[in-house]
Short mmCIF file of C-alpha atoms in Angstrom, two decimals:
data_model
loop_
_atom_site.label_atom_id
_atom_site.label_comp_id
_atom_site.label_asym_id
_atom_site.label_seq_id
_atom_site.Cartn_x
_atom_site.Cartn_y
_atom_site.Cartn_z
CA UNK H 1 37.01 34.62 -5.89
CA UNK H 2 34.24 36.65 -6.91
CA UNK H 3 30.43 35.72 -5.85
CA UNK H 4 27.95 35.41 -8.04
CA UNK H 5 24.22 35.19 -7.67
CA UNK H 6 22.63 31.22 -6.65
CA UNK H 7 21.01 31.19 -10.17
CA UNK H 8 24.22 31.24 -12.09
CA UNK H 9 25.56 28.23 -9.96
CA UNK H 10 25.67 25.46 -11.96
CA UNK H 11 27.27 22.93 -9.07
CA UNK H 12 28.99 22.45 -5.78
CA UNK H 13 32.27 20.47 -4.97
CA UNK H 14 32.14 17.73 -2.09
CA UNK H 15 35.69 17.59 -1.11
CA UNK H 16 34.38 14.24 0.62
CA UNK H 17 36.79 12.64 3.52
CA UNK H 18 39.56 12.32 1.23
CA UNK H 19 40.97 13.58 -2.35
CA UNK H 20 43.65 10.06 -2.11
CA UNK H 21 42.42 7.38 -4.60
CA UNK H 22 44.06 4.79 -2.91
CA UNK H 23 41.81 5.86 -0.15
CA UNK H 24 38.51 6.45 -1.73
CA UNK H 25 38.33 3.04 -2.86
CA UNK H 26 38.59 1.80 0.95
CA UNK H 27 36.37 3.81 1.42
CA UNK H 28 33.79 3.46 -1.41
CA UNK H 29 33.91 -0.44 0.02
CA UNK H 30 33.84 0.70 3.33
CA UNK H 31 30.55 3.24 2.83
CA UNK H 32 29.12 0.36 0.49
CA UNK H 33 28.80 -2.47 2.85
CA UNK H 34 27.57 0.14 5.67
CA UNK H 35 24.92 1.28 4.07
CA UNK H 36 23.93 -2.13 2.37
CA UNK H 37 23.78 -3.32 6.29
CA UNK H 38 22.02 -0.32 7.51
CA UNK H 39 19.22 -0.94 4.35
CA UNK H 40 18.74 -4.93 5.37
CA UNK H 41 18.78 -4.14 8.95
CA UNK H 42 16.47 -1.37 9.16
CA UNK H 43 14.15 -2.69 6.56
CA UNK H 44 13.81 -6.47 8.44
CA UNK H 45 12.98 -4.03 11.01
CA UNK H 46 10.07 -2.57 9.22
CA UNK H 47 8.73 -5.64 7.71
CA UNK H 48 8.82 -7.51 10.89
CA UNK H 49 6.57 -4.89 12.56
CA UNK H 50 4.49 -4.59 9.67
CA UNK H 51 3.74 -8.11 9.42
CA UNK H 52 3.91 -9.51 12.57
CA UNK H 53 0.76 -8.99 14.92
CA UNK H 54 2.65 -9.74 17.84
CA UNK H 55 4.23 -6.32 17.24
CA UNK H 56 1.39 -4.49 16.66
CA UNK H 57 2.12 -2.30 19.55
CA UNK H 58 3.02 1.34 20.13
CA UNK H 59 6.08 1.20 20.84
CA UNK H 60 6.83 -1.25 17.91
CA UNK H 61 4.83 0.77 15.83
CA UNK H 62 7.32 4.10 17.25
CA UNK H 63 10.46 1.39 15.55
CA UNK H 64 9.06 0.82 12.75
CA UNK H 65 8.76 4.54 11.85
CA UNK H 66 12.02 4.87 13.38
CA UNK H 67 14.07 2.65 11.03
CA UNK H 68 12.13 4.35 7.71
CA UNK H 69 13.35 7.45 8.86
CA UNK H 70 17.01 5.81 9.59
CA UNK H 71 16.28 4.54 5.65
CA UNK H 72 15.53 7.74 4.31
CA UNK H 73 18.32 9.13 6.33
CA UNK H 74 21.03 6.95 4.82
CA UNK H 75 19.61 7.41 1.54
CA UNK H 76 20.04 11.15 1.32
CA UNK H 77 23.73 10.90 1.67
CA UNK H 78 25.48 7.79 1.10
CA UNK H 79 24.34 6.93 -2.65
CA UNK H 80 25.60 10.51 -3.44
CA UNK H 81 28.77 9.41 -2.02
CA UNK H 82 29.50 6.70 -3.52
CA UNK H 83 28.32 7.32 -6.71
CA UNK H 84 30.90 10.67 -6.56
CA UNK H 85 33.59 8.38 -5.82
CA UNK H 86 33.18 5.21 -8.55
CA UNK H 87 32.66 8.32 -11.02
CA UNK H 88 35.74 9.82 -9.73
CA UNK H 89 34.36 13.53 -9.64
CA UNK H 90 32.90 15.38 -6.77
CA UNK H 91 30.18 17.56 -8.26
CA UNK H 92 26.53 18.03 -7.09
CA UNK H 93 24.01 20.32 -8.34
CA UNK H 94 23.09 23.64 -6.91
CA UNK H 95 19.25 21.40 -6.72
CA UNK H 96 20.58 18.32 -6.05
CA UNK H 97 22.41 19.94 -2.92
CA UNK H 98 19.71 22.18 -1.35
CA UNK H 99 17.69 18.79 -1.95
CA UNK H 100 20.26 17.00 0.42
CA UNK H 101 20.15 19.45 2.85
CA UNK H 102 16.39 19.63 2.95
CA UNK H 103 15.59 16.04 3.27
CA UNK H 104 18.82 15.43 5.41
CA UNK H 105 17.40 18.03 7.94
CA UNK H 106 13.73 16.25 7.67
CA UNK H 107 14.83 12.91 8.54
CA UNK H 108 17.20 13.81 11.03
CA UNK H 109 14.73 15.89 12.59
CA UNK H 110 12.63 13.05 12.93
CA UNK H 111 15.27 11.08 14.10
CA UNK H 112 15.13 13.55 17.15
CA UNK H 113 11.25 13.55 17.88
CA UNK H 114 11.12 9.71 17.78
CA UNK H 115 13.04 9.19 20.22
CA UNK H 116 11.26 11.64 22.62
CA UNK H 117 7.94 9.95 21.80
CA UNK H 118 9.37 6.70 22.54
CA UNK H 119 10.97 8.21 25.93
CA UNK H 120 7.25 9.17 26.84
CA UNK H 121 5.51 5.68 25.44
CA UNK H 122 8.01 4.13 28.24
CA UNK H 123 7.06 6.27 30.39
CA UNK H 124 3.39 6.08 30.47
CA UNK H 125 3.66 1.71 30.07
CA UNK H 126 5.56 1.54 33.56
CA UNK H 127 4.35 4.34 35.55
CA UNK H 128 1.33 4.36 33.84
CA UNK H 129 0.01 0.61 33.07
CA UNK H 130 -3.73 0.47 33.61
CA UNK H 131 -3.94 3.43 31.65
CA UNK H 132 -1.67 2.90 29.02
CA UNK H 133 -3.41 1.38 26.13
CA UNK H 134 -6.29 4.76 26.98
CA UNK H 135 -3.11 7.09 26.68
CA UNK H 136 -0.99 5.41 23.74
CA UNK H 137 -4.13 4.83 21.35
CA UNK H 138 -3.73 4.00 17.55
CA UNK H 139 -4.91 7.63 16.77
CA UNK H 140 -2.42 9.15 19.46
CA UNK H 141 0.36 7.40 18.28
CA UNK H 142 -0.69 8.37 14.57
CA UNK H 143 -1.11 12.02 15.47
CA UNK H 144 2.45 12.21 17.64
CA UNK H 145 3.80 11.22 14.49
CA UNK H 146 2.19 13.24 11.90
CA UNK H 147 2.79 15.78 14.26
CA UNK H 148 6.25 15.44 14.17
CA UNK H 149 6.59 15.61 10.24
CA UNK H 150 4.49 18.44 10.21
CA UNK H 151 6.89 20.60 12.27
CA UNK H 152 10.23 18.82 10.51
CA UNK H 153 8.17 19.61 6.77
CA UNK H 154 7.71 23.50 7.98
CA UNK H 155 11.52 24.12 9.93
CA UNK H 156 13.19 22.40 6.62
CA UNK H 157 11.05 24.69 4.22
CA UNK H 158 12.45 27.57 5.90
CA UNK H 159 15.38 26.70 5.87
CA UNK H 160 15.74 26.48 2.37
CA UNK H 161 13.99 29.87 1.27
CA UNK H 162 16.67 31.33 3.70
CA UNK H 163 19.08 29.52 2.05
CA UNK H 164 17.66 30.42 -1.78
CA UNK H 165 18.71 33.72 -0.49
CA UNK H 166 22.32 33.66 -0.26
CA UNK H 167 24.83 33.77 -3.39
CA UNK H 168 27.52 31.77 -3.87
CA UNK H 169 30.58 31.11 -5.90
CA UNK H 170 31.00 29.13 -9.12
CA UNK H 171 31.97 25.63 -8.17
CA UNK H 172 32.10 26.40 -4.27
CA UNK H 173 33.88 23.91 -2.62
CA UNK H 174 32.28 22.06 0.19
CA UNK H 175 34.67 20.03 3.06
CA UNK H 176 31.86 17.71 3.14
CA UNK H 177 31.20 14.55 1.68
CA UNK H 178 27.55 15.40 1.73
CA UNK H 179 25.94 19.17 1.44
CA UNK H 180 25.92 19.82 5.10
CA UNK H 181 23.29 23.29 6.10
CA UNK H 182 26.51 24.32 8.76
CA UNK H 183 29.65 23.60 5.69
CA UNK H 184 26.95 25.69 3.46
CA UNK H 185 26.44 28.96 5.42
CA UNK H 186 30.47 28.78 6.06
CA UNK H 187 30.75 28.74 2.29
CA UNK H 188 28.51 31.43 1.19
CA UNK H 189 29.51 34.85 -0.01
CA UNK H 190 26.37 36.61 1.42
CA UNK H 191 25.08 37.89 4.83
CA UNK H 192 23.98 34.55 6.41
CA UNK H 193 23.05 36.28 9.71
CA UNK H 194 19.13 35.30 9.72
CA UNK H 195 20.01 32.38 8.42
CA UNK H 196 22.05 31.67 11.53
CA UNK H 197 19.67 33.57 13.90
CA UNK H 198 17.04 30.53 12.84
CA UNK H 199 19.67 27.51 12.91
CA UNK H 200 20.36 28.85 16.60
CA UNK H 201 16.94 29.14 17.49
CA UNK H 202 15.57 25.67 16.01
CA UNK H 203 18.82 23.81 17.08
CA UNK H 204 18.09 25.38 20.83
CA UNK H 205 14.26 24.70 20.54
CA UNK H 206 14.52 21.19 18.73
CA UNK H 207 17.47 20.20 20.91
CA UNK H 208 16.24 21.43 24.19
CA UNK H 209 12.73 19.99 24.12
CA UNK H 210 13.60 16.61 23.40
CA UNK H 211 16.18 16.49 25.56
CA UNK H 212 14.36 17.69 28.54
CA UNK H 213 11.31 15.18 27.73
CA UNK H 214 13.34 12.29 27.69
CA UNK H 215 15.17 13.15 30.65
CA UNK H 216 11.85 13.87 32.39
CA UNK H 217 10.52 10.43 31.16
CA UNK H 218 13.66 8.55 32.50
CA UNK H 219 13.63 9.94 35.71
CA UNK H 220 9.77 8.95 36.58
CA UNK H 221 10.74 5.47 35.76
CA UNK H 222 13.61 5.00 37.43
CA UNK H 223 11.98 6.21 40.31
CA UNK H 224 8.65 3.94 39.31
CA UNK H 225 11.48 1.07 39.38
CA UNK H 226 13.18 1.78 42.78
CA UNK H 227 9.53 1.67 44.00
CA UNK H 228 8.88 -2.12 42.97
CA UNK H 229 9.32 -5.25 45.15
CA UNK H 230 9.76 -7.55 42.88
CA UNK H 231 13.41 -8.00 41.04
CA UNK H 232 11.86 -9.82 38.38
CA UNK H 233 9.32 -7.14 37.49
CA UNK H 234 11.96 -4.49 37.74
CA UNK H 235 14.21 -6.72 35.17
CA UNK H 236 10.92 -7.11 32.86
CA UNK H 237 10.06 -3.45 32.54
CA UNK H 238 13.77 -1.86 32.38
CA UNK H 239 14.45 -4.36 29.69
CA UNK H 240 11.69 -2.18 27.33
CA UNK H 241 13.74 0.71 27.97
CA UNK H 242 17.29 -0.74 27.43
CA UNK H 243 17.78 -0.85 23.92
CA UNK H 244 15.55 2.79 23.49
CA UNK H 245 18.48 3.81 26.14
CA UNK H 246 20.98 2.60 24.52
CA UNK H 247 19.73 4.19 20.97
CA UNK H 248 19.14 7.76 22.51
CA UNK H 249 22.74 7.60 24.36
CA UNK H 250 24.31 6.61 20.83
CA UNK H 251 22.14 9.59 19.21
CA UNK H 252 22.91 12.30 21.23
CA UNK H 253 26.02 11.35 22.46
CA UNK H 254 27.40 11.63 18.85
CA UNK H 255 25.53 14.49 18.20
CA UNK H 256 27.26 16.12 21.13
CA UNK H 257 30.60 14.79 20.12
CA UNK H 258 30.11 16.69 16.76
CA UNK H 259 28.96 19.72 18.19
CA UNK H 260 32.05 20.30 21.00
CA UNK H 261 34.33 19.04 17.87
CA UNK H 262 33.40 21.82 15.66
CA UNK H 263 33.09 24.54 18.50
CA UNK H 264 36.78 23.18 19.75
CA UNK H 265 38.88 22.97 16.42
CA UNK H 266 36.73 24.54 13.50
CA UNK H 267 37.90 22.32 11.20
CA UNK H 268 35.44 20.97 8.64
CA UNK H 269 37.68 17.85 7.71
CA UNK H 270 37.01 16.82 11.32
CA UNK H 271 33.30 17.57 11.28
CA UNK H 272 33.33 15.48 8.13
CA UNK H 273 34.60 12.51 10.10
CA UNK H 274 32.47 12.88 13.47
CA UNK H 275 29.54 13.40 11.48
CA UNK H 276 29.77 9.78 10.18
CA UNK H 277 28.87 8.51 13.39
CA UNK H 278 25.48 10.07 13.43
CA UNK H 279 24.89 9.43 9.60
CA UNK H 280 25.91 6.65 8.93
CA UNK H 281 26.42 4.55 12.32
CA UNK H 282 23.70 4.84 14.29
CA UNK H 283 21.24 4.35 11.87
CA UNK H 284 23.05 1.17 11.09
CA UNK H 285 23.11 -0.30 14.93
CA UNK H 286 19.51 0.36 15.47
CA UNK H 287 18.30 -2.71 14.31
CA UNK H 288 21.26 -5.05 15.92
CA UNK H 289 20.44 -2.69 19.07
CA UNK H 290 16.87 -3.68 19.15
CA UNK H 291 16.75 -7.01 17.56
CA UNK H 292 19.49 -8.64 19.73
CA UNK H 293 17.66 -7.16 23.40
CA UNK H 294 14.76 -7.44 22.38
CA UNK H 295 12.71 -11.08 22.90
CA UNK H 296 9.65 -10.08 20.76
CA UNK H 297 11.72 -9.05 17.73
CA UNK H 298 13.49 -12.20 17.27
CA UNK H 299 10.64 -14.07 18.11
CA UNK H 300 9.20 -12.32 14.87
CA UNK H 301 12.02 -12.94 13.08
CA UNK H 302 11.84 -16.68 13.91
CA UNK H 303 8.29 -16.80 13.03
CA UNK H 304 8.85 -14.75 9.51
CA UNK H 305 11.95 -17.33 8.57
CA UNK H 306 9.23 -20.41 9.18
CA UNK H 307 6.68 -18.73 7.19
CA UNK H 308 9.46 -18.49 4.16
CA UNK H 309 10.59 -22.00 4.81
CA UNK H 310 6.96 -23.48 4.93
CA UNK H 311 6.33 -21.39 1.60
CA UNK H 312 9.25 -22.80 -0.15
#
């Protein structure tokens, strides 16, 4: 097939997860009620920190930033989806798809830093206490944050003039069911060696960093835990860290999942279906992850319900 430059693209193919009707419509239903769950979930989320004063907190205010992001997340990919599927055709823009994979990048990006400034706010409340409302101000916590989409604004930007580079076929297909910055470079008919010289680099930097703080974090508190008396207290303050654990296992543990599958097998239809898991799953266990071990956030919810009931 012979390449042609980006500006004579006029679209991309998502292949999606499968070309079977039968089986699109499973999973149109499937994707559908997913990402209607992960929208309620991680907005009552949002709401509930926004409103409730009781949650007025760092950490809470960490979550709420943490389920946008899941929102924004969701959104870049799954409408595409299923709007591909009802309209039985699998075309996306040369725009609409460097769009994806700029946003998609942004928010999972975030995803990543989040968590790592959520690691250290745990940190500092139980090995740091007296000092933590000095350490985890309102403008500290703003800054970490703007911070964060600062970097994630920059790394994306780049990686789309890199990518505004490379040429293309007319109608490339993508194995993807959303424009994927990995399925992309495989699919180009140009030199994507910086391209992949950066990816490397950020994934290493971006990947490493976070890692290494939240291990770092983890292991001063379990060690500020084996140092208390008292079972009770140790309960108490592990039990602020056990749903963030349980998020940041779910994270990277899928994100390592994909990562070995793609080194191992190198097939993109694979990817495809690991990938789901970090798209699409975890953002929509979040909430259930924090709302069901977490006391304050159904006591919020509780309160919010009353406040509708007393309205009506």
């Amino acid at each position: 097939m012979e390449a042609e430059n980006h500006t004579a693209i006029v679209q991309f193919l998502l292949i999606g997860l499968s070309e079977d009707p039968k089986i699109q419509s499973i999973l149109f239903g499937l994707f559908l009620s997913m990402f209607l769950v992960t929208m309620l979930g991680n907005f009552l989320i949002v709401l509930l920190t926004s409103c409730d004063s009781h949650l007025h907190t760092p950490m809470y205010f960490f979550l709420c930033n943490l389920s946008f992001v899941d929102i924004c997340l969701t959104s870049t990919t799954i409408p595409k989806m299923l709007v591909n599927i009802y309209m039985h055709t699998m075309e996306i823009s040369y725009t609409e798809c460097l769009t994806q994979v700029y946003f998609f990048n942004n928010f999972l990006g975030m995803d990543n830093f989040l968590l790592t400034i959520m690691a250290y706010d745990r940190f500092v409340a139980i090995c740091h206490p007296l000092n933590y409302t000095v350490i985890m101000n309102p403008r500290i916590c703003g800054l970490l944050v703007l911070l964060s989409w600062i970097i994630m604004f920059w790394v994306s930007l780049i990686h789309m003039l890199l990518m505004k580079q490379l040429n293309f076929s007319t109608s490339t297909e993508i194995p993807h069911f959303f424009c994927e910055l990995t399925e992309l470079l495989r699919v180009a008919r140009s030199d994507t060696h910086k391209n992949n010289i950066f990816l490397y680099l950020v994934t290493a930097v971006l990947g490493m960093f976070p890692v290494i703080g939240i291990a770092f974090s983890y292991f001063h508190i379990v060690s500020a835990l084996l140092k208390m008396s008292s079972i009770r207290n140790k309960y108490k303050a592990f039990s602020t860290c056990g749903s963030h654990l349980c998020v940041v296992s779910l994270f990277y543990g899928t994100g390592f999942v994909v990562h070995l599958s793609s080194v191992a097998t190198h097939s993109s239809k694979r990817n495809a279906i690991t990938s789901i898991m970090y798209t699409v799953v975890t953002p929509m266990l979040n909430p259930f992850i924090y709302s069901l071990r977490n006391k304050d956030v159904k006591g919020a919810l509780v309160r919010l319900l009353r406040r509708v009931k007393f309205r009506l």
